[in-house]
């Protein structure tokens, strides 16, 4: 049976992990390769690296990091952040990334999804969407959630699927950082309306939240950052609980 | 031992090369028939679209060479599917090594299948030290039907062949290079065939 995936997400700036990574048993918690290996050892099903570098130098460092991860880590990983062209994707895949994720660039130019999926295959194109519930409507936001668009989460997700997205990574801005759980109602609706896998993101605070993302939210995968990075929850504990609830996981 | 990964322009072959490197084996990337024929073991990878992959093989004459190889050959993902009779993806004829057709998953399930699924009915030395129901990482929209040549099966909407064998030809639908330690064990077993 296909299992539900647990995915730690690492923010990378100039080739280093940022945002409160706090592992006492790592020599260098800022080193994304060490962190990635640790997560792979501890049962992560996949990894996501999000490049938040603002400079060209930083982006070049990212390619070097991707190559090092591919050499040393034996599970799949996705790279996102600042990808706007076929050339960007080609370079990342050549360095060994398994999938790439696009967000703002797809909203600005939706044809990018078609171009990438026909060139590289849907299986490696993740469309990431940041959305916020405003007056009963899930409004898609640009640029890391800072700029609202006219787009509705469900319409845009369906369009992305039609254009060749292989997966949707939905981050609820209402839930992100709250540690109050995932946006299960919206996730459930997405999962019903689309026929590609949905990755839940934003709001993980307890082990039960992961259970809910799969039972109530009907998600295919759940992504989290700080709860894992701070060691508040281990992936093993999440998976043991899921297994107890008869949710299929890889243990 | 000389290990060659066929490099015909399809997909992420670096990961396969790196996985062998972690096992201490240097794999050579090549699209030259003479180099492939001389290899002790051959990996036939592939990610992407079947029709364009077959065209790339035809362009270098590899569509003729590959079915004639006599050393152990391991097709991975699309590589395995291309070794089958035919595939619904672009209504493409395969290389005809495995006597089975490749179909698209029905929309009763999410397509592509992405993630870790278990392999069962393991029937080959390729799976030495790998237990029944072990999880492997899969990413695919098309599958080889269950058949006599299956050496592993997986369940996604229906039971299908997740690994095939005929004589010196082996094929796996999953990505051993991305399947943690179980995948590494399989690659090690292939080197020891």
CSV table of C-alpha atoms in Angstrom, one decimal:
chain,number,residue,atom,x,y,z
A,1,UNK,CA,0.0,0.0,0.0
A,2,UNK,CA,1.2,3.5,-0.8
A,3,UNK,CA,2.3,5.2,2.4
A,4,UNK,CA,1.7,8.7,3.6
A,5,UNK,CA,4.9,10.8,3.5
A,6,UNK,CA,6.5,12.9,6.2
A,7,UNK,CA,8.7,15.7,4.8
A,8,UNK,CA,11.0,18.0,6.7
A,9,UNK,CA,11.6,21.4,5.0
A,10,UNK,CA,14.9,23.2,5.2
A,11,UNK,CA,15.2,26.9,4.5
A,12,UNK,CA,18.6,27.6,2.8
A,13,UNK,CA,20.4,30.9,2.5
A,14,UNK,CA,23.8,31.2,0.8
A,15,UNK,CA,24.2,27.4,1.2
A,16,UNK,CA,23.4,27.3,4.9
A,17,UNK,CA,20.3,26.3,6.8
A,18,UNK,CA,18.5,29.2,8.6
A,19,UNK,CA,15.6,29.7,10.9
A,20,UNK,CA,16.1,28.2,14.2
A,21,UNK,CA,17.7,24.9,13.6
A,22,UNK,CA,18.6,23.7,17.0
A,23,UNK,CA,20.1,20.2,17.2
A,24,UNK,CA,22.4,19.5,20.1
A,25,UNK,CA,23.7,16.3,18.6
A,26,UNK,CA,24.9,17.8,15.3
A,27,UNK,CA,28.3,19.3,15.0
A,28,UNK,CA,27.1,21.9,12.6
A,29,UNK,CA,23.3,22.4,12.4
A,30,UNK,CA,23.8,25.1,9.8
A,31,UNK,CA,25.1,22.5,7.4
A,32,UNK,CA,22.3,21.3,5.3
A,33,UNK,CA,24.0,18.1,4.2
A,34,UNK,CA,24.5,17.0,7.8
A,35,UNK,CA,20.8,17.8,8.6
A,36,UNK,CA,19.6,16.0,5.5
A,37,UNK,CA,21.5,12.9,6.4
A,38,UNK,CA,20.2,13.0,9.9
A,39,UNK,CA,16.6,13.3,8.7
A,40,UNK,CA,17.1,10.5,6.2
A,41,UNK,CA,18.5,8.2,9.0
A,42,UNK,CA,15.5,9.1,11.2
A,43,UNK,CA,12.8,8.1,8.7
A,44,UNK,CA,12.0,11.1,6.6
A,45,UNK,CA,10.4,10.0,3.4
A,46,UNK,CA,11.6,13.0,1.4
A,47,UNK,CA,13.2,16.4,1.9
A,48,UNK,CA,12.4,19.9,0.7
A,49,UNK,CA,15.1,22.6,0.4
A,50,UNK,CA,13.8,26.1,-0.1
A,51,UNK,CA,16.4,28.6,-1.3
A,52,UNK,CA,15.8,32.0,0.2
A,53,UNK,CA,19.1,33.5,-1.0
A,54,UNK,CA,18.6,36.9,-2.6
A,55,UNK,CA,21.8,37.1,-4.5
A,56,UNK,CA,23.3,35.5,-7.6
A,57,UNK,CA,26.2,34.2,-5.5
A,58,UNK,CA,23.8,32.6,-3.1
A,59,UNK,CA,22.1,30.8,-5.9
A,60,UNK,CA,25.3,29.4,-7.2
A,61,UNK,CA,26.1,28.1,-3.8
A,62,UNK,CA,22.7,26.4,-3.9
A,63,UNK,CA,23.7,24.3,-6.9
A,64,UNK,CA,26.8,23.2,-5.1
A,65,UNK,CA,24.7,22.2,-2.1
A,66,UNK,CA,22.3,20.2,-4.3
A,67,UNK,CA,25.2,18.3,-5.7
A,68,UNK,CA,26.5,17.5,-2.2
A,69,UNK,CA,23.1,16.3,-1.0
A,70,UNK,CA,22.6,14.1,-4.1
A,71,UNK,CA,26.0,12.5,-3.4
A,72,UNK,CA,25.4,11.7,0.2
A,73,UNK,CA,21.6,11.3,0.8
A,74,UNK,CA,19.7,8.2,-0.3
A,75,UNK,CA,16.1,9.5,-0.3
A,76,UNK,CA,14.4,11.9,-2.8
A,77,UNK,CA,14.5,15.6,-2.4
A,78,UNK,CA,12.8,18.7,-3.9
A,79,UNK,CA,14.4,22.1,-4.4
A,80,UNK,CA,12.4,25.3,-4.6
A,81,UNK,CA,12.9,29.1,-4.5
A,82,UNK,CA,13.6,31.5,-7.3
A,83,UNK,CA,13.1,29.1,-10.1
A,84,UNK,CA,11.9,30.9,-13.2
A,85,UNK,CA,13.1,29.0,-16.3
A,86,UNK,CA,13.8,25.7,-18.0
A,87,UNK,CA,17.5,26.5,-17.6
A,88,UNK,CA,17.1,26.8,-13.8
A,89,UNK,CA,15.4,23.5,-13.6
A,90,UNK,CA,17.8,21.8,-15.9
A,91,UNK,CA,20.8,22.9,-13.8
A,92,UNK,CA,19.1,21.7,-10.6
A,93,UNK,CA,18.2,18.3,-12.0
A,94,UNK,CA,21.6,17.8,-13.5
A,95,UNK,CA,23.1,18.4,-10.0
A,96,UNK,CA,20.9,15.5,-8.7
A,97,UNK,CA,17.6,17.1,-7.5
A,98,UNK,CA,14.6,14.8,-7.9
A,99,UNK,CA,11.9,17.4,-8.1
A,100,UNK,CA,11.7,21.2,-8.2
A,101,UNK,CA,9.0,23.4,-6.9
A,102,UNK,CA,7.8,26.7,-8.4
A,103,UNK,CA,5.5,29.2,-6.8
A,104,UNK,CA,5.4,33.0,-7.8
A,105,UNK,CA,7.0,32.4,-11.2
A,106,UNK,CA,4.1,30.0,-12.1
A,107,UNK,CA,1.5,32.6,-11.0
A,108,UNK,CA,3.2,35.3,-13.1
A,109,UNK,CA,3.6,33.1,-16.1
A,110,UNK,CA,1.4,29.9,-15.9
A,111,UNK,CA,2.8,28.6,-19.2
A,112,UNK,CA,6.0,27.8,-17.2
A,113,UNK,CA,4.2,24.8,-15.7
A,114,UNK,CA,3.4,23.4,-19.2
A,115,UNK,CA,7.0,24.1,-20.4
A,116,UNK,CA,8.6,22.3,-17.5
A,117,UNK,CA,6.3,19.4,-17.3
A,118,UNK,CA,6.6,18.6,-21.1
A,119,UNK,CA,10.4,19.0,-20.9
A,120,UNK,CA,11.1,17.1,-17.7
A,121,UNK,CA,7.8,15.2,-16.9
A,122,UNK,CA,5.1,16.0,-14.4
A,123,UNK,CA,6.6,13.8,-11.8
A,124,UNK,CA,9.3,16.3,-11.0
A,125,UNK,CA,7.2,19.5,-11.0
A,126,UNK,CA,5.7,20.5,-7.7
A,127,UNK,CA,3.5,23.7,-7.7
A,128,UNK,CA,3.7,25.4,-4.3
A,129,UNK,CA,0.8,27.6,-3.4
A,130,UNK,CA,0.6,30.0,-0.4
A,131,UNK,CA,-3.0,31.0,0.3
A,132,UNK,CA,-4.9,32.8,3.0
A,133,UNK,CA,-8.5,32.5,4.0
A,134,UNK,CA,-10.1,36.0,3.6
A,135,UNK,CA,-13.8,36.5,4.0
A,136,UNK,CA,-14.5,32.9,3.3
A,137,UNK,CA,-12.3,32.7,0.2
A,138,UNK,CA,-8.8,31.1,0.0
A,139,UNK,CA,-6.8,33.8,-1.8
A,140,UNK,CA,-3.5,32.9,-3.4
A,141,UNK,CA,-0.5,35.1,-2.4
A,142,UNK,CA,2.7,35.9,-4.2
A,143,UNK,CA,6.3,36.4,-3.0
A,144,UNK,CA,6.3,34.2,0.1
A,145,UNK,CA,2.8,35.3,1.0
A,146,UNK,CA,3.3,39.0,1.0
A,147,UNK,CA,1.2,40.1,-2.0
A,148,UNK,CA,-2.4,39.0,-2.5
A,149,UNK,CA,-3.5,38.0,-6.0
A,150,UNK,CA,-7.0,37.6,-7.6
A,151,UNK,CA,-6.6,33.8,-7.7
A,152,UNK,CA,-8.6,31.4,-5.7
A,153,UNK,CA,-6.7,28.4,-4.2
A,154,UNK,CA,-9.0,25.7,-5.8
A,155,UNK,CA,-9.2,27.3,-9.2
A,156,UNK,CA,-5.5,27.9,-9.4
A,157,UNK,CA,-4.7,24.3,-8.1
A,158,UNK,CA,-6.9,22.8,-10.8
A,159,UNK,CA,-5.3,25.0,-13.5
A,160,UNK,CA,-1.9,23.9,-12.3
A,161,UNK,CA,-2.9,20.2,-12.5
A,162,UNK,CA,-4.3,20.7,-16.0
A,163,UNK,CA,-1.1,22.4,-17.0
A,164,UNK,CA,1.0,19.5,-15.9
A,165,UNK,CA,1.9,19.9,-12.2
A,166,UNK,CA,2.7,16.5,-10.6
A,167,UNK,CA,1.9,17.6,-7.0
A,168,UNK,CA,0.5,20.6,-5.1
A,169,UNK,CA,2.3,21.8,-2.0
A,170,UNK,CA,-0.4,24.0,-0.2
A,171,UNK,CA,0.7,26.2,2.6
A,172,UNK,CA,-2.0,27.8,4.6
A,173,UNK,CA,-0.9,31.3,5.7
A,174,UNK,CA,-3.6,31.3,8.4
A,175,UNK,CA,-2.0,28.2,10.0
A,176,UNK,CA,1.7,28.6,9.2
A,177,UNK,CA,3.7,29.4,12.4
A,178,UNK,CA,0.7,28.9,14.7
A,179,UNK,CA,1.3,25.3,15.7
A,180,UNK,CA,-2.4,24.9,15.8
A,181,UNK,CA,-2.7,22.2,13.1
A,182,UNK,CA,-3.0,22.1,9.3
A,183,UNK,CA,-5.8,23.7,7.3
A,184,UNK,CA,-7.6,20.3,7.1
A,185,UNK,CA,-10.9,21.6,5.6
A,186,UNK,CA,-9.2,23.2,2.6
A,187,UNK,CA,-6.8,20.2,2.2
A,188,UNK,CA,-9.7,17.8,2.1
A,189,UNK,CA,-11.5,19.9,-0.6
A,190,UNK,CA,-8.2,20.0,-2.6
A,191,UNK,CA,-7.7,16.3,-2.3
A,192,UNK,CA,-11.2,15.6,-3.5
A,193,UNK,CA,-11.2,18.1,-6.4
A,194,UNK,CA,-7.7,17.2,-7.8
A,195,UNK,CA,-6.3,13.9,-9.0
A,196,UNK,CA,-2.6,14.5,-8.1
A,197,UNK,CA,-1.0,14.2,-4.7
A,198,UNK,CA,-1.5,17.0,-2.1
A,199,UNK,CA,1.3,18.0,0.4
A,200,UNK,CA,0.0,19.7,3.5
A,201,UNK,CA,2.1,22.6,4.9
A,202,UNK,CA,1.7,25.1,7.7
A,203,UNK,CA,0.6,24.6,11.2
A,204,UNK,CA,2.2,21.4,12.5
A,205,UNK,CA,2.6,21.6,16.3
A,206,UNK,CA,1.7,18.2,17.7
A,207,UNK,CA,1.8,14.6,16.6
A,208,UNK,CA,-2.0,14.6,16.4
A,209,UNK,CA,-1.9,17.4,13.8
A,210,UNK,CA,-0.2,15.0,11.4
A,211,UNK,CA,-2.8,12.3,12.1
A,212,UNK,CA,-5.5,15.0,11.3
A,213,UNK,CA,-3.8,16.1,8.1
A,214,UNK,CA,-4.2,12.5,6.8
A,215,UNK,CA,-7.6,11.6,8.3
A,216,UNK,CA,-9.5,14.9,8.1
A,217,UNK,CA,-7.4,16.6,5.4
A,218,UNK,CA,-7.0,13.5,3.2
A,219,UNK,CA,-3.5,14.7,2.4
A,220,UNK,CA,-0.9,12.5,0.7
A,221,UNK,CA,2.1,14.0,2.5
A,222,UNK,CA,2.7,16.4,5.4
A,223,UNK,CA,5.5,18.9,5.5
A,224,UNK,CA,6.9,20.7,8.6
A,225,UNK,CA,10.0,22.7,9.6
A,226,UNK,CA,10.3,24.0,13.1
A,227,UNK,CA,8.7,21.2,15.1
A,228,UNK,CA,11.3,18.9,13.6
A,229,UNK,CA,14.2,21.3,13.6
A,230,UNK,CA,13.8,22.1,17.3
A,231,UNK,CA,13.4,18.4,18.1
A,232,UNK,CA,10.0,19.0,19.6
A,233,UNK,CA,8.7,16.0,17.6
A,234,UNK,CA,10.6,13.2,16.0
A,235,UNK,CA,9.6,11.7,12.7
A,236,UNK,CA,9.7,8.3,14.4
A,237,UNK,CA,7.1,9.3,17.0
A,238,UNK,CA,4.9,10.8,14.2
A,239,UNK,CA,5.1,7.6,12.2
A,240,UNK,CA,4.5,5.3,15.2
A,241,UNK,CA,1.3,7.2,16.1
A,242,UNK,CA,0.2,7.1,12.4
A,243,UNK,CA,0.7,3.4,12.4
A,244,UNK,CA,-1.3,3.0,15.5
A,245,UNK,CA,-4.1,4.8,13.8
A,246,UNK,CA,-3.9,2.4,10.8
A,247,UNK,CA,-2.5,5.1,8.5
A,248,UNK,CA,0.1,3.4,6.2
A,249,UNK,CA,3.6,4.7,6.8
A,250,UNK,CA,7.1,3.4,6.1
A,251,UNK,CA,8.8,2.4,9.3
B,1,UNK,CA,34.3,-4.8,-12.8
B,2,UNK,CA,33.1,-2.4,-15.5
B,3,UNK,CA,29.7,-0.9,-14.8
B,4,UNK,CA,28.1,1.3,-17.5
B,5,UNK,CA,25.0,3.5,-17.1
B,6,UNK,CA,23.5,4.1,-20.5
B,7,UNK,CA,23.4,7.8,-21.0
B,8,UNK,CA,21.0,8.6,-23.8
B,9,UNK,CA,19.7,11.9,-22.5
B,10,UNK,CA,16.8,10.7,-20.4
B,11,UNK,CA,16.5,11.7,-16.8
B,12,UNK,CA,18.4,12.1,-13.6
B,13,UNK,CA,21.2,9.6,-14.0
B,14,UNK,CA,23.6,11.4,-11.6
B,15,UNK,CA,21.6,10.0,-8.7
B,16,UNK,CA,22.3,6.4,-9.9
B,17,UNK,CA,25.9,7.1,-10.4
B,18,UNK,CA,26.2,8.6,-6.9
B,19,UNK,CA,24.3,5.6,-5.3
B,20,UNK,CA,26.9,3.2,-6.8
B,21,UNK,CA,29.7,5.5,-5.6
B,22,UNK,CA,28.3,5.2,-2.1
B,23,UNK,CA,28.8,1.4,-2.6
B,24,UNK,CA,32.4,2.0,-3.7
B,25,UNK,CA,31.7,1.4,-7.4
B,26,UNK,CA,32.6,3.8,-10.1
B,27,UNK,CA,30.0,3.7,-12.9
B,28,UNK,CA,30.8,5.0,-16.4
B,29,UNK,CA,28.2,7.0,-18.2
B,30,UNK,CA,28.1,6.2,-21.9
B,31,UNK,CA,26.0,6.1,-25.0
B,32,UNK,CA,28.6,4.4,-27.1
B,33,UNK,CA,27.6,0.9,-28.3
B,34,UNK,CA,31.1,-0.5,-28.2
B,35,UNK,CA,31.5,0.6,-24.6
B,36,UNK,CA,28.1,-0.7,-23.5
B,37,UNK,CA,28.8,-4.1,-25.2
B,38,UNK,CA,32.1,-4.5,-23.3
B,39,UNK,CA,30.6,-3.7,-19.9
B,40,UNK,CA,30.2,-6.4,-17.3
B,41,UNK,CA,27.0,-4.9,-16.0
B,42,UNK,CA,24.7,-2.4,-17.6
B,43,UNK,CA,22.2,0.0,-16.1
B,44,UNK,CA,19.4,1.3,-18.4
B,45,UNK,CA,17.8,4.3,-16.6
B,46,UNK,CA,15.1,6.6,-17.7
B,47,UNK,CA,12.9,9.4,-16.4
B,48,UNK,CA,10.5,11.3,-18.7
B,49,UNK,CA,8.3,10.4,-21.6
B,50,UNK,CA,8.4,7.0,-23.4
B,51,UNK,CA,8.1,8.2,-27.0
B,52,UNK,CA,10.9,10.7,-26.8
B,53,UNK,CA,13.1,8.3,-24.9
B,54,UNK,CA,12.6,5.6,-27.7
B,55,UNK,CA,13.4,8.3,-30.3
B,56,UNK,CA,16.6,9.1,-28.5
B,57,UNK,CA,17.6,5.4,-28.3
B,58,UNK,CA,16.9,5.0,-32.1
B,59,UNK,CA,19.0,8.1,-32.8
B,60,UNK,CA,22.1,6.3,-31.5
B,61,UNK,CA,21.1,2.7,-32.6
B,62,UNK,CA,20.8,1.6,-28.9
B,63,UNK,CA,17.3,0.3,-29.6
B,64,UNK,CA,19.0,-2.6,-31.5
B,65,UNK,CA,21.9,-3.0,-29.2
B,66,UNK,CA,20.2,-3.2,-25.8
B,67,UNK,CA,17.9,-6.3,-26.5
B,68,UNK,CA,21.0,-8.2,-27.7
B,69,UNK,CA,23.1,-7.6,-24.6
B,70,UNK,CA,24.1,-10.8,-22.8
B,71,UNK,CA,25.5,-9.4,-19.5
B,72,UNK,CA,23.2,-8.5,-16.6
B,73,UNK,CA,21.1,-5.5,-17.5
B,74,UNK,CA,19.0,-3.5,-15.0
B,75,UNK,CA,16.3,-1.2,-16.3
B,76,UNK,CA,15.1,1.4,-13.8
B,77,UNK,CA,11.7,3.1,-13.9
B,78,UNK,CA,11.1,4.2,-17.5
B,79,UNK,CA,14.1,2.0,-18.5
B,80,UNK,CA,12.1,-1.0,-17.3
B,81,UNK,CA,9.0,0.1,-19.1
B,82,UNK,CA,10.9,0.5,-22.4
B,83,UNK,CA,12.1,-3.1,-22.1
B,84,UNK,CA,8.4,-4.2,-22.3
B,85,UNK,CA,6.4,-4.9,-25.5
B,86,UNK,CA,4.6,-1.6,-25.7
B,87,UNK,CA,3.3,1.3,-23.6
B,88,UNK,CA,0.1,3.3,-23.6
B,89,UNK,CA,2.3,6.4,-23.1
B,90,UNK,CA,2.2,7.9,-26.6
B,91,UNK,CA,1.2,4.5,-27.9
B,92,UNK,CA,4.9,3.6,-28.1
B,93,UNK,CA,6.5,0.2,-29.1
B,94,UNK,CA,9.0,-0.9,-26.6
B,95,UNK,CA,12.2,-3.0,-27.0
B,96,UNK,CA,10.2,-6.3,-26.5
B,97,UNK,CA,12.4,-8.0,-23.9
B,98,UNK,CA,9.7,-8.4,-21.3
B,99,UNK,CA,6.5,-10.0,-22.7
B,100,UNK,CA,4.1,-7.5,-21.1
B,101,UNK,CA,2.3,-4.3,-21.8
B,102,UNK,CA,2.5,-1.0,-19.9
B,103,UNK,CA,-0.8,0.8,-19.1
B,104,UNK,CA,-1.8,4.0,-17.5
B,105,UNK,CA,-3.2,4.0,-13.9
B,106,UNK,CA,-6.9,4.7,-13.9
B,107,UNK,CA,-8.2,7.9,-12.4
B,108,UNK,CA,-9.7,6.0,-9.5
B,109,UNK,CA,-6.3,6.7,-7.8
B,110,UNK,CA,-4.1,9.7,-7.8
B,111,UNK,CA,-1.8,9.8,-10.8
B,112,UNK,CA,1.3,9.9,-10.7
B,113,UNK,CA,1.8,7.5,-7.9
B,114,UNK,CA,4.4,9.3,-5.8
B,115,UNK,CA,6.0,7.9,-2.7
B,116,UNK,CA,6.9,4.7,-0.9
B,117,UNK,CA,5.0,1.5,-1.5
B,118,UNK,CA,5.7,-2.1,-0.5
B,119,UNK,CA,7.1,-4.9,-2.8
B,120,UNK,CA,5.8,-8.4,-2.4
B,121,UNK,CA,6.2,-11.9,-3.9
B,122,UNK,CA,10.0,-11.4,-4.2
B,123,UNK,CA,11.4,-14.0,-6.5
B,124,UNK,CA,15.0,-13.3,-7.4
B,125,UNK,CA,18.6,-13.0,-6.1
B,126,UNK,CA,18.1,-9.3,-6.8
B,127,UNK,CA,16.2,-9.3,-3.5
B,128,UNK,CA,18.7,-11.1,-1.3
B,129,UNK,CA,18.6,-9.6,2.2
B,130,UNK,CA,15.5,-7.6,1.3
B,131,UNK,CA,12.3,-8.7,3.2
B,132,UNK,CA,8.8,-9.2,1.8
B,133,UNK,CA,6.8,-5.9,2.1
B,134,UNK,CA,9.9,-3.8,2.1
B,135,UNK,CA,9.2,-0.2,1.0
B,136,UNK,CA,10.7,1.3,-2.2
B,137,UNK,CA,10.3,4.8,-3.7
B,138,UNK,CA,8.2,5.1,-6.8
B,139,UNK,CA,7.2,7.9,-9.1
B,140,UNK,CA,5.2,6.8,-12.1
B,141,UNK,CA,1.9,7.2,-14.0
B,142,UNK,CA,2.2,4.0,-16.1
B,143,UNK,CA,2.7,0.4,-14.9
B,144,UNK,CA,3.6,-3.0,-16.3
B,145,UNK,CA,0.8,-5.5,-15.8
B,146,UNK,CA,1.2,-8.4,-13.5
B,147,UNK,CA,2.7,-11.3,-15.6
B,148,UNK,CA,4.8,-14.4,-15.5
B,149,UNK,CA,8.0,-12.5,-15.7
B,150,UNK,CA,7.2,-10.5,-12.5
B,151,UNK,CA,9.8,-11.0,-9.7
B,152,UNK,CA,8.0,-8.5,-7.4
B,153,UNK,CA,4.5,-7.1,-7.3
B,154,UNK,CA,3.0,-3.9,-5.8
B,155,UNK,CA,-0.5,-2.9,-5.2
B,156,UNK,CA,-1.8,0.5,-6.4
B,157,UNK,CA,-5.4,0.2,-7.4
B,158,UNK,CA,-4.5,-3.2,-8.7
B,159,UNK,CA,-1.6,-5.6,-8.4
B,160,UNK,CA,1.1,-4.8,-11.0
B,161,UNK,CA,4.7,-5.9,-11.8
B,162,UNK,CA,7.1,-3.7,-9.8
B,163,UNK,CA,10.1,-5.8,-10.9
B,164,UNK,CA,10.6,-8.1,-13.9
B,165,UNK,CA,13.2,-10.6,-15.0
B,166,UNK,CA,13.9,-12.6,-18.2
B,167,UNK,CA,17.3,-14.3,-18.6
B,168,UNK,CA,20.0,-11.6,-18.1
B,169,UNK,CA,17.5,-8.7,-18.1
B,170,UNK,CA,16.1,-7.2,-14.9
B,171,UNK,CA,13.8,-4.3,-14.5
B,172,UNK,CA,12.6,-2.4,-11.5
B,173,UNK,CA,9.8,0.2,-11.5
B,174,UNK,CA,11.0,1.8,-8.2
B,175,UNK,CA,14.1,3.9,-7.8
B,176,UNK,CA,16.6,1.8,-5.8
B,177,UNK,CA,19.0,4.8,-5.9
B,178,UNK,CA,16.4,6.8,-3.9
B,179,UNK,CA,15.1,3.9,-1.7
B,180,UNK,CA,17.3,4.3,1.3
B,181,UNK,CA,19.2,1.2,2.5
B,182,UNK,CA,16.8,-1.4,0.9
B,183,UNK,CA,17.5,0.2,-2.5
B,184,UNK,CA,21.3,0.2,-1.8
B,185,UNK,CA,21.0,-3.5,-1.0
B,186,UNK,CA,19.3,-4.2,-4.3
B,187,UNK,CA,22.1,-2.3,-6.2
B,188,UNK,CA,24.7,-4.3,-4.3
B,189,UNK,CA,22.9,-7.5,-5.2
B,190,UNK,CA,22.9,-6.5,-8.9
B,191,UNK,CA,26.6,-6.0,-8.7
B,192,UNK,CA,27.0,-9.5,-7.2
B,193,UNK,CA,24.9,-11.3,-9.9
